[in-house]
Amino acid sequence: MAQYSRVSGTVGLITLLNPPVNALSAAVRQGIVDTMDKALSDRKVKSVVICGHNGKFCGGADIREFSSPLTGPPLIPLIQGVESAAKPVVAAIEGVALGGGLELALGCHYRIAHSKARLGLPEVHLGLLPGAGGSQRLPRLIGVPAALDLITTGRHVTGAEALQLGLVDKVTDRNTVDEAVKFALSVADQPPNSRRVSTFPCPRHPDLDALFEGAMQRVRQRARGALAPVACVQAVRAAATLPYAQGMERERELMATLFTSGQARAQQYHFFAQRAVGRWSMPSGARWDTTKPGAVHKAMVIGLGTMGRGISVALVQAGVSVVAMETNEKQLMEAKQAISSMLERGAKRRGVAPALDKIGYSSNMEPAADVDLVIEAVFEDMALKKKVFQQLSALCKPGTFLCSNTSGLDIDQLASETRHPELVVGMHFFAPAHVMKLLEVVYGSRSSPQAVATAMELGKQMGKVSVAVGNCRGFVGNRMLKPYLEQAFFLLEEGTTPEFVDQVLEEFGFAMGVFRMSDLSGLDVGWRVRKADGLLNASEGHSARIRQGCRYSPLGDLLCEQGRFGQKTGRGWYQYDKPGGRVAKPDPWLHGFLEKFRTQHGLVARRIDHQEVLERCLYALMNEGFRILEDGIAAGPEDIDVIYVLGYSWPPHRGGPMFYAGMVGLQKVLERLEHYHQEHPDIPSLKPCNLLRNLVVNGSPPVHKWREFLKKPQSQL
Ligand SMILES: C[C@H](O)[C@H](C)C(=O)SCCNC(=O)CCNC(=O)[C@H](O)C(C)(C)COP(=O)([O-])OP(=O)([O-])OC[C@H]1O[C@@H](n2cnc3c(N)ncnc32)[C@H](O)[C@@H]1OP(=O)([O-])[O-]
């Protein structure tokens, strides 16, 4: 709804009221229509101010309403009504003005913003475009290039930047509503005819065609098959080339295409899934809203390799005091320099001081006695990590939380090395740790709810989207990656090439196909894991392609035995100009190696098509996702989907592996898995999971209902 009052004698004050972000629900839209009528018909009122309750102007259209037929007054004529008002209307922008919220402000005649407010048109992140006139008014107000940037990236700008762009008329550090009322009083006698943005001509640009060609090329490259960014460019082009009314018609057409697309539903699912994972729960019944996190003012990071450095930076940027520890003096010096420059660069980008005084360095573990939480980020070796946890347990004061950045080792084993296993959890960051938004918080069988709450809260403080998951080999992300990688290896054995597999996966929307990704992260990482799992050597008298009774592909091991670790050695599944090179080129040597391997193992290459690559790689990954849900390692499909979109570059316009399974149709996924498992009975990861069967038997319910089919989880170790 919207409240109305008359203030300072002649100003009509309209307050949007729909906590927490005053989204433009049907009730709020009706409220605006009613209160605008009141203000315009109140003879004492000379000008109007629109503001938002509780220090937030408006978070945009109510996304929750998108899944049902529209009710209440439509937004476009509502905003047109505000713009056509005979009395000046001023928007008082505090907190946020996003999407439809900014479009409403663009319909006002003046915009006053707090310097810290955030303004933007982020619809592209929801698979949409600014569909209430934003794509037509913004270019007219701030010019085509700036509007293209804001609309295709969906980025937020601060009040200060908005002033520079000409998006707002004034910025204040004081109470914005008071300032807006004063401003409204000052323009009360100025008819707003010249302030109706839709009537502004679109500022001319020396070479529109070149501008839009360049923009479309950049956007298509970044979009990875997403429809919305392309439609955003087309809508702004309409603003630059058509009269307002025709431009609005074009905006309406493009929005209609996007609104009903599966991609928009997938991205809106992802929006709410990112918020749902914050409402975590554990098998014990402990939950986010019944567990108080411990305070973390001072933390220690042990091991300053790439991950340790990124974690230290992210902690300092979150306002936590840090002791960064590395035993190797040379590495310690290098880390100190690297961390300082990362902090300086980050501070420069955010326009704040680098807080270098928040971090200290140590070559021994003694400072652990005086911290609230420790994050261990040493080399991925169980014996080494156990030793570190033994030392920490002896050193730390009671109540210190002990966290490991392991990407898949057993948290319970680490906990059993300490006197207080209830204080041990996994905090699995993703490289680069100060950039990637995802954090897997892993609880062991003895982790206390408070330890989980503390790690989840610290993750939020670090600007991460934290997902609480149970303890098992590889946790959620890496556990699902295993069958995905295996299928890719098997497909090479059966006749295809790394280039073709990667092309299929990148056309699907992954930033990088499985083989380019493997070359980037280093083939030796997976090799060490397979070694630790005792998979490197075939058992006596068994085929080199069988391990523990199942089909196994030694291709990755064979490349590693030849020192082909990927980018870092200049050779992997692809060749690179030099060690550390980034541009992957097909490698004739590798094609020859595959042919020789097939001959050696009596395999005949066959033509493998796009569909088979996609289905075998993705359905095996999804099937493992269903097993993870069945095992209770993840509380719901949202947890898995957020992990894959934010940590493994699963395309957001496909929602995530579990959401996508629902989009494809669970029946089809089941049938295709059964088909491939029949062809490859020696590959257990293709055997459909019981939960999948059960969901199909129960009519393939929508993803948000799957939790009803998950039984009470038991520990997996
Ligand atoms: C016509 C027009 O062109 C088109 C078509 C549109 O306008 S499309 C819509 C365009 N608008 C957006 O894309 C902005 C989306 N929101 C955000 O980016 C952020 O929310 C925020 C505003 C920066 C606040 O962040 P936060 O970190 O302080 O809190 P939160 O946890 O994120 O959010 C707090 C609670 O508010 C809910 N919420 C936030 N924005 C919402 C919205 N627009 N609609 C419905 N619910 C919303 C959110 O789900 C959460 O709920 P719950 O989990 O507590 O139950």
Coordinates of C-alpha atoms in Angstrom, one line a residue, residues 9-454:
G9 CA 1.6 23.0 4.4
T10 CA 1.7 22.4 0.6
V11 CA 3.6 19.2 -0.1
G12 CA 1.7 15.9 -0.7
L13 CA 3.9 13.2 0.8
I14 CA 3.3 9.7 -0.6
T15 CA 5.0 6.8 1.3
L16 CA 5.3 3.4 -0.4
L17 CA 4.7 0.7 2.3
N18 CA 5.5 -3.0 1.5
P19 CA 8.4 -4.2 3.7
P20 CA 11.1 -5.2 3.4
V21 CA 11.9 -3.4 0.1
N22 CA 8.6 -1.7 -0.8
A23 CA 8.2 -3.8 -3.9
L24 CA 5.5 -2.5 -6.3
S25 CA 2.9 -5.2 -5.5
A26 CA -0.7 -4.8 -6.7
A27 CA -1.6 -3.1 -3.4
V28 CA 1.2 -0.7 -3.6
R29 CA 0.4 0.2 -7.2
Q30 CA -3.3 0.8 -6.2
G31 CA -2.0 2.9 -3.3
I32 CA 0.1 5.1 -5.6
V33 CA -2.9 5.7 -7.9
D34 CA -5.2 6.6 -5.0
T35 CA -2.7 8.8 -3.2
M36 CA -1.7 10.6 -6.4
D37 CA -5.3 11.3 -7.0
K38 CA -5.6 12.7 -3.5
A39 CA -2.5 14.9 -4.0
L40 CA -3.5 16.2 -7.4
S41 CA -7.0 17.0 -6.3
D42 CA -6.0 18.6 -2.9
R43 CA -6.1 22.3 -3.7
K44 CA -3.7 23.1 -0.8
V45 CA -1.0 20.8 -2.4
K46 CA 1.4 22.6 -4.8
S47 CA 3.9 19.8 -5.2
V48 CA 4.3 16.1 -4.4
V49 CA 7.1 13.9 -2.9
I50 CA 7.2 10.1 -3.3
C51 CA 9.3 8.2 -0.8
G52 CA 9.6 4.7 0.6
H53 CA 9.0 3.4 4.1
N54 CA 11.9 2.5 6.3
G55 CA 14.7 4.2 4.4
K56 CA 14.2 2.1 1.2
F57 CA 12.6 3.9 -1.8
C58 CA 11.6 0.8 -3.9
G59 CA 13.1 -2.6 -4.8
G60 CA 11.1 -2.8 -8.1
A61 CA 8.1 -4.8 -9.3
D62 CA 7.1 -7.6 -6.9
I63 CA 8.9 -10.6 -8.3
R64 CA 6.6 -12.9 -6.3
E65 CA 3.7 -11.7 -8.5
F66 CA 5.3 -12.8 -11.7
S67 CA 4.2 -16.4 -11.4
S68 CA 0.5 -15.5 -11.3
P69 CA -1.8 -13.4 -13.6
L70 CA -1.3 -9.6 -13.1
T71 CA -3.9 -7.9 -10.9
G72 CA -4.3 -4.2 -9.9
P73 CA -3.3 -1.2 -11.9
P74 CA -0.6 -1.8 -14.5
L75 CA 2.7 0.0 -13.9
I76 CA 3.2 1.7 -17.3
P77 CA 0.1 3.9 -17.2
L78 CA 0.6 4.4 -13.5
I79 CA 4.1 5.9 -14.2
Q80 CA 2.7 7.8 -17.2
G81 CA 0.1 9.3 -14.8
V82 CA 2.8 10.5 -12.4
E83 CA 4.8 12.0 -15.3
S84 CA 1.7 13.8 -16.7
A85 CA 0.8 15.3 -13.4
A86 CA 0.2 19.0 -13.4
K87 CA 2.1 19.5 -10.1
P88 CA 5.8 18.8 -9.7
V89 CA 6.5 15.3 -8.3
V90 CA 9.9 14.7 -6.6
A91 CA 11.3 11.2 -5.8
A92 CA 13.1 10.9 -2.5
I93 CA 15.5 8.0 -3.1
E94 CA 17.0 6.3 0.0
G95 CA 18.4 2.8 0.2
V96 CA 17.4 1.4 -3.1
A97 CA 15.7 2.4 -6.3
L98 CA 15.8 -0.7 -8.5
G99 CA 13.9 -1.9 -11.6
G100 CA 10.3 -0.6 -11.5
G101 CA 11.3 1.5 -8.5
L102 CA 13.8 3.5 -10.6
E103 CA 11.3 3.5 -13.5
L104 CA 8.8 5.2 -11.1
A105 CA 11.5 7.7 -10.2
L106 CA 12.2 8.3 -13.9
G107 CA 8.5 9.1 -14.2
C108 CA 8.8 11.8 -11.5
H109 CA 9.9 15.3 -12.5
Y110 CA 12.8 15.5 -10.1
R111 CA 15.0 12.9 -8.2
I112 CA 16.8 13.6 -5.0
A113 CA 19.0 10.7 -3.8
H114 CA 21.0 9.9 -0.6
S115 CA 24.7 9.6 -1.5
K116 CA 24.7 6.0 -0.4
A117 CA 21.5 5.0 -2.2
R118 CA 21.8 2.3 -4.8
L119 CA 20.0 2.9 -8.2
G120 CA 19.8 0.5 -11.1
L121 CA 17.8 -1.5 -13.6
P122 CA 18.8 -5.1 -12.8
E123 CA 16.0 -6.8 -14.7
V124 CA 18.5 -8.5 -16.9
H125 CA 19.5 -10.7 -13.9
L126 CA 15.9 -11.8 -13.7
G127 CA 15.8 -12.7 -17.4
L128 CA 13.8 -9.6 -18.2
L129 CA 14.3 -6.0 -19.3
P130 CA 13.1 -2.7 -17.8
G131 CA 9.5 -3.1 -18.9
A132 CA 7.9 0.0 -17.4
G133 CA 9.4 2.6 -19.6
G134 CA 12.9 2.4 -18.2
S135 CA 14.5 1.3 -21.5
Q136 CA 12.9 4.3 -23.2
R137 CA 13.2 7.0 -20.5
L138 CA 16.8 6.3 -19.2
P139 CA 18.5 6.8 -22.6
R140 CA 16.6 10.1 -23.0
L141 CA 17.8 11.3 -19.5
I142 CA 21.5 10.1 -19.4
G143 CA 22.3 9.3 -23.0
V144 CA 22.5 6.0 -25.0
P145 CA 26.0 4.7 -24.0
A146 CA 25.4 5.1 -20.2
A147 CA 21.9 3.7 -20.5
L148 CA 23.2 0.7 -22.5
D149 CA 25.8 0.0 -19.8
L150 CA 23.3 0.2 -16.9
I151 CA 20.6 -1.8 -18.6
T152 CA 22.7 -4.6 -20.1
T153 CA 24.9 -5.1 -17.0
G154 CA 22.1 -4.5 -14.4
R155 CA 24.7 -3.0 -12.2
H156 CA 23.8 -0.7 -9.3
V157 CA 25.2 2.9 -9.1
T158 CA 25.5 4.9 -5.9
G159 CA 23.8 8.3 -5.5
A160 CA 27.1 10.0 -6.1
E161 CA 27.6 8.3 -9.5
A162 CA 23.9 8.8 -10.4
L163 CA 24.5 12.6 -10.0
Q164 CA 27.5 12.4 -12.3
L165 CA 25.4 10.5 -14.9
G166 CA 22.6 13.1 -14.7
L167 CA 20.2 10.4 -13.3
V168 CA 19.4 12.4 -10.3
D169 CA 19.2 16.2 -9.7
K170 CA 20.6 16.4 -6.2
V171 CA 22.5 14.2 -3.7
T172 CA 22.4 14.6 0.0
D173 CA 24.0 13.0 3.1
R174 CA 21.1 14.2 5.2
N175 CA 17.6 12.9 5.6
T176 CA 16.6 12.6 2.0
V177 CA 12.8 12.9 2.5
D178 CA 13.3 16.3 4.3
E179 CA 15.6 17.4 1.5
A180 CA 13.1 16.3 -1.1
V181 CA 10.2 18.2 0.7
K182 CA 12.4 21.4 0.8
F183 CA 13.1 20.9 -2.9
A184 CA 9.5 20.3 -3.7
L185 CA 8.6 23.6 -1.9
S186 CA 11.3 25.3 -4.1
V187 CA 9.8 24.1 -7.4
A188 CA 6.1 24.3 -6.4
D189 CA 5.4 27.2 -8.7
Q190 CA 7.3 25.7 -11.7
P191 CA 5.0 23.8 -14.0
P192 CA 6.8 20.5 -14.8
N193 CA 6.2 20.5 -18.6
S194 CA 9.9 20.6 -19.3
R195 CA 10.6 17.8 -16.8
R196 CA 8.7 15.0 -18.5
V197 CA 11.5 12.6 -19.4
S198 CA 9.5 10.7 -22.1
T199 CA 9.3 14.0 -24.0
F200 CA 13.0 14.5 -24.1
P201 CA 14.8 13.9 -27.4
C202 CA 17.3 11.0 -27.1
P203 CA 20.8 12.7 -27.1
R204 CA 22.3 12.2 -30.5
H205 CA 25.4 9.9 -30.9
P206 CA 28.0 10.3 -33.6
D207 CA 27.8 6.7 -34.8
L208 CA 24.8 4.8 -33.4
D209 CA 25.3 1.8 -35.7
A210 CA 28.8 1.2 -34.5
L211 CA 27.8 1.7 -30.9
F212 CA 25.0 -0.9 -31.1
E213 CA 27.0 -3.4 -33.1
G214 CA 29.8 -3.2 -30.5
A215 CA 27.3 -3.4 -27.7
M216 CA 25.5 -6.4 -29.2
Q217 CA 28.8 -8.2 -29.9
R218 CA 29.9 -7.7 -26.2
V219 CA 26.6 -8.7 -24.9
R220 CA 26.3 -11.9 -27.0
Q221 CA 29.7 -13.0 -25.9
R222 CA 28.9 -12.5 -22.2
A223 CA 25.3 -13.8 -22.5
R224 CA 26.3 -17.4 -23.1
G225 CA 22.8 -18.0 -24.7
A226 CA 20.8 -15.8 -22.3
L227 CA 18.0 -14.0 -24.2
A228 CA 17.6 -10.9 -21.9
P229 CA 20.8 -9.1 -22.5
V230 CA 20.3 -9.2 -26.2
A231 CA 16.7 -7.9 -25.8
C232 CA 18.0 -5.1 -23.6
V233 CA 20.2 -3.8 -26.5
Q234 CA 17.3 -4.0 -28.9
A235 CA 15.1 -2.0 -26.5
V236 CA 17.6 0.8 -26.0
R237 CA 18.1 0.8 -29.8
A238 CA 14.4 1.5 -30.1
A239 CA 14.8 4.4 -27.7
A240 CA 17.6 5.9 -29.8
T241 CA 15.9 5.5 -33.1
L242 CA 12.1 5.6 -32.6
P243 CA 9.6 8.2 -31.1
Y244 CA 8.7 7.4 -27.5
A245 CA 5.3 5.8 -28.2
Q246 CA 6.8 3.4 -30.8
G247 CA 9.8 2.7 -28.6
M248 CA 7.4 1.8 -25.7
E249 CA 5.6 -0.6 -28.1
R250 CA 8.9 -2.2 -29.0
E251 CA 9.8 -2.5 -25.3
R252 CA 6.4 -4.2 -24.6
E253 CA 7.0 -6.7 -27.4
L254 CA 10.4 -7.7 -26.2
M255 CA 9.3 -7.9 -22.6
A256 CA 6.4 -10.2 -23.6
T257 CA 8.9 -12.6 -25.2
L258 CA 11.1 -12.6 -22.2
F259 CA 8.4 -12.7 -19.5
T260 CA 7.1 -16.1 -20.6
S261 CA 10.5 -17.6 -21.4
G262 CA 11.8 -20.5 -19.4
Q263 CA 15.0 -18.5 -18.9
A264 CA 13.2 -15.8 -16.9
R265 CA 11.6 -18.4 -14.7
A266 CA 15.0 -20.0 -14.2
Q267 CA 16.6 -16.7 -13.2
Q268 CA 13.8 -15.7 -10.9
Y269 CA 14.0 -19.1 -9.3
H270 CA 17.7 -18.5 -8.8
F271 CA 17.0 -15.1 -7.2
F272 CA 14.8 -16.6 -4.5
A273 CA 17.0 -19.7 -4.2
Q274 CA 20.0 -17.5 -3.2
R275 CA 17.8 -16.1 -0.4
A276 CA 16.3 -19.5 0.5
V277 CA 19.8 -21.1 1.2
G278 CA 20.3 -18.5 4.0
R279 CA 17.5 -20.2 5.9
W280 CA 19.6 -23.3 6.6
S281 CA 18.8 -26.3 8.7
M282 CA 20.7 -29.4 9.9
P283 CA 19.5 -33.0 10.2
S284 CA 19.4 -32.5 14.0
G285 CA 16.6 -30.0 13.4
A286 CA 18.8 -27.0 14.3
R287 CA 17.9 -24.0 12.1
W288 CA 19.1 -20.5 11.0
D289 CA 16.4 -18.8 13.1
T290 CA 16.9 -20.8 16.3
T291 CA 20.8 -20.7 16.5
K292 CA 22.8 -17.7 17.5
P293 CA 26.1 -17.3 15.7
G294 CA 29.3 -16.6 17.7
A295 CA 31.0 -13.2 17.2
V296 CA 34.1 -13.2 15.0
H297 CA 36.2 -10.1 15.5
K298 CA 39.6 -11.7 15.0
A299 CA 40.5 -14.6 12.7
M300 CA 43.6 -16.5 11.7
V301 CA 44.3 -17.9 8.2
I302 CA 46.8 -20.7 8.1
G303 CA 48.5 -21.3 4.7
L304 CA 49.0 -18.4 2.4
G305 CA 48.8 -20.1 -1.0
T306 CA 46.3 -18.7 -3.6
M307 CA 43.3 -19.6 -1.5
G308 CA 44.7 -18.4 1.9
R309 CA 45.6 -15.1 0.4
G310 CA 42.1 -14.6 -1.1
I311 CA 40.4 -15.6 2.1
S312 CA 42.6 -13.2 4.1
V313 CA 41.6 -10.4 1.8
A314 CA 37.9 -11.2 2.0
L315 CA 38.0 -11.3 5.8
V316 CA 39.7 -7.9 6.0
Q317 CA 37.3 -6.4 3.5
A318 CA 34.5 -7.7 5.8
G319 CA 36.0 -5.7 8.7
V320 CA 37.5 -8.7 10.5
S321 CA 41.0 -8.4 12.0
V322 CA 43.3 -11.1 10.5
V323 CA 46.5 -12.9 11.4
A324 CA 47.8 -14.5 8.2
M325 CA 50.2 -17.3 8.9
E326 CA 52.7 -19.1 6.7
T327 CA 55.7 -21.2 7.9
N328 CA 57.8 -20.7 4.8
E329 CA 59.4 -17.2 5.2
K330 CA 59.8 -16.7 1.4
Q331 CA 56.1 -17.5 0.8
L332 CA 55.1 -15.3 3.7
M333 CA 56.9 -12.3 2.2
E334 CA 55.4 -12.9 -1.2
A335 CA 51.9 -13.4 0.3
K336 CA 52.3 -10.1 2.3
Q337 CA 52.9 -8.2 -0.9
A338 CA 50.2 -10.0 -2.8
I339 CA 47.6 -9.4 -0.1
S340 CA 48.5 -5.8 0.3
S341 CA 48.1 -5.1 -3.4
M342 CA 44.8 -7.0 -3.5
L343 CA 43.5 -4.9 -0.6
E344 CA 44.7 -1.7 -2.2
R345 CA 43.1 -2.6 -5.6
G346 CA 39.8 -3.6 -3.9
A347 CA 39.7 -0.4 -1.8
K348 CA 40.4 1.8 -4.9
R349 CA 37.5 0.0 -6.7
R350 CA 35.1 0.6 -3.8
G351 CA 36.4 4.1 -3.0
V352 CA 37.4 3.3 0.6
A353 CA 40.6 3.0 2.6
P354 CA 42.5 -0.3 2.2
A355 CA 42.5 -1.2 5.9
L356 CA 46.0 -2.6 5.8
D357 CA 46.2 -2.1 9.5
K358 CA 43.6 -4.9 9.9
I359 CA 46.0 -7.6 9.0
G360 CA 49.1 -9.0 10.7
Y361 CA 51.5 -11.8 9.6
S362 CA 53.1 -14.6 11.5
S363 CA 55.4 -17.5 10.6
N364 CA 54.2 -19.6 13.6
M365 CA 50.8 -20.6 15.0
E366 CA 51.0 -18.9 18.4
P367 CA 48.7 -16.0 17.6
A368 CA 45.9 -18.7 17.3
A369 CA 45.6 -18.5 21.1
D370 CA 44.0 -15.1 20.7
V371 CA 41.5 -15.4 17.8
D372 CA 37.7 -16.3 17.6
L373 CA 38.0 -18.4 14.5
V374 CA 40.7 -20.1 12.4
I375 CA 40.5 -21.0 8.7
E376 CA 43.0 -23.6 7.6
A377 CA 44.0 -23.4 3.9
V378 CA 47.1 -25.5 3.7
F379 CA 47.9 -28.0 0.9
E380 CA 45.1 -30.5 0.2
D381 CA 46.7 -33.4 2.1
M382 CA 44.9 -35.1 5.0
A383 CA 48.0 -35.9 7.0
L384 CA 49.2 -32.3 6.9
K385 CA 45.7 -31.0 7.8
K386 CA 45.3 -33.4 10.7
K387 CA 48.6 -32.1 12.1
V388 CA 47.5 -28.5 11.8
F389 CA 44.2 -29.3 13.6
Q390 CA 46.1 -31.1 16.4
Q391 CA 48.3 -28.1 16.9
L392 CA 45.3 -25.7 16.8
S393 CA 43.4 -27.8 19.3
A394 CA 46.3 -27.5 21.8
L395 CA 46.8 -23.7 21.2
C396 CA 43.4 -22.2 20.8
K397 CA 41.3 -20.7 23.7
P398 CA 38.0 -22.5 24.5
G399 CA 35.3 -21.8 22.0
T400 CA 37.5 -21.0 19.1
F401 CA 35.9 -22.2 15.9
L402 CA 38.2 -24.3 13.7
C403 CA 37.4 -24.3 9.9
S404 CA 39.0 -26.0 7.0
N405 CA 39.0 -24.8 3.4
T406 CA 39.3 -28.4 2.2
S407 CA 37.5 -28.9 -1.1
G408 CA 36.4 -32.4 -0.2
L409 CA 38.3 -34.2 2.6
D410 CA 36.5 -35.7 5.6
I411 CA 35.6 -33.0 8.1
D412 CA 34.9 -35.6 10.8
Q413 CA 38.5 -37.0 10.5
L414 CA 39.8 -33.4 11.1
A415 CA 37.4 -32.9 14.0
S416 CA 38.6 -36.1 15.6
E417 CA 42.1 -34.6 15.9
T418 CA 40.7 -31.9 18.3
R419 CA 39.5 -31.7 21.8
H420 CA 36.3 -29.9 20.7
P421 CA 35.0 -31.6 17.5
E422 CA 31.8 -29.6 17.9
L423 CA 33.7 -26.4 17.0
V424 CA 34.9 -27.8 13.6
V425 CA 33.2 -27.1 10.3
G426 CA 34.3 -26.8 6.6
M427 CA 34.4 -23.4 5.0
H428 CA 35.0 -24.3 1.3
F429 CA 35.8 -21.2 -0.6
F430 CA 36.1 -21.0 -4.4
A431 CA 39.0 -19.5 -6.3
P432 CA 39.6 -16.5 -6.3
A433 CA 38.3 -16.5 -2.8
H434 CA 37.9 -12.7 -2.5
V435 CA 35.9 -12.7 -5.7
M436 CA 33.7 -15.8 -6.0
K437 CA 30.4 -15.4 -4.2
L438 CA 29.9 -19.0 -3.1
L439 CA 30.9 -20.6 0.2
E440 CA 30.1 -24.2 1.1
V441 CA 29.8 -24.5 4.9
V442 CA 30.2 -28.2 5.7
Y443 CA 28.9 -29.6 9.0
G444 CA 30.3 -32.9 10.3
S445 CA 28.5 -35.4 12.4
R446 CA 29.6 -33.6 15.6
S447 CA 29.6 -30.0 14.4
S448 CA 27.5 -27.8 16.7
P449 CA 24.7 -25.7 15.3
Q450 CA 26.5 -22.6 16.6
A451 CA 29.6 -23.5 14.6
V452 CA 27.5 -23.7 11.5
A453 CA 25.6 -20.5 12.3
T454 CA 29.0 -18.7 12.9

